[in-house]
XYZ file of C-alpha atoms in Angstrom:
79
model
C 7.183 -3.206 -16.778
C 7.007 -5.937 -14.223
C 4.981 -5.366 -11.095
C 6.483 -5.650 -7.629
C 4.787 -6.937 -4.507
C 5.546 -6.081 -0.907
C 3.847 -6.828 2.376
C 3.493 -5.174 5.757
C 2.597 -7.006 8.945
C 0.231 -5.000 11.149
C -0.198 -5.998 14.797
C -3.216 -5.132 16.946
C -3.635 -6.648 20.415
C -1.615 -9.703 19.449
C -3.481 -10.303 16.174
C -1.564 -9.934 12.925
C -2.802 -8.948 9.485
C -0.629 -8.832 6.404
C -1.257 -5.912 4.069
C -0.101 -6.736 0.539
C 0.635 -4.113 -2.136
C 1.210 -4.814 -5.810
C 2.685 -1.866 -7.660
C 4.486 -0.878 -10.834
C 7.590 1.316 -10.635
C 8.338 4.088 -13.111
C 11.714 5.841 -13.316
C 11.072 9.526 -13.984
C 13.596 12.192 -14.913
C 13.191 15.156 -12.552
C 16.010 17.537 -13.497
C 19.734 17.665 -14.159
C 20.369 18.634 -10.522
C 18.030 16.049 -8.995
C 18.433 13.246 -11.489
C 15.750 10.571 -11.537
C 13.040 9.665 -9.066
C 11.105 6.441 -8.816
C 7.325 6.809 -8.737
C 4.876 3.964 -8.323
C 1.342 3.071 -9.270
C -0.653 0.875 -6.922
C -2.114 -1.941 -9.004
C -3.859 -3.761 -6.168
C -3.976 -4.000 -2.385
C -5.300 -6.888 -0.321
C -5.235 -8.621 3.020
C -5.069 -12.412 2.459
C -6.448 -13.615 5.822
C -7.963 -10.627 7.634
C -8.140 -10.680 11.419
C -8.978 -7.045 12.140
C -8.776 -5.302 8.742
C -12.307 -4.886 7.402
C -11.546 -3.398 3.976
C -9.046 -1.367 1.973
C -9.623 1.617 -0.290
C -7.120 3.053 -2.767
C -7.543 6.828 -2.639
C -4.835 7.708 -5.134
C -3.058 4.958 -7.073
C -0.295 7.266 -8.351
C 2.346 7.379 -5.617
C 4.544 10.334 -6.480
C 4.685 12.236 -3.202
C 4.579 11.538 0.514
C 2.286 14.551 0.956
C -0.865 12.715 -0.145
C -2.992 9.927 1.258
C -2.905 6.917 -1.014
C -4.597 4.163 0.944
C -7.339 4.010 3.542
C -7.528 1.006 5.876
C -10.821 0.235 7.589
C -10.720 -1.809 10.784
C -13.283 -3.740 12.737
C -12.902 -4.796 16.339
C -11.851 -8.427 16.607
C -14.178 -10.799 18.429
């Protein structure tokens, strides 16, 4: 399957960082009553030109529930 990419702009004290996520979607049959759900796998995460993001850590690449932490963002104080 093709991978998708999306970005989020984070603002801190007037500085902006763009958090980029590349992921692969997987349609999954849940049940007759629920139908299908779309789950994702994080392939990569990055910040192209970091201002205040220090680093990123993928905790769980399989995104199948909102009840888990999937990504940790480490910040440093801007100069």
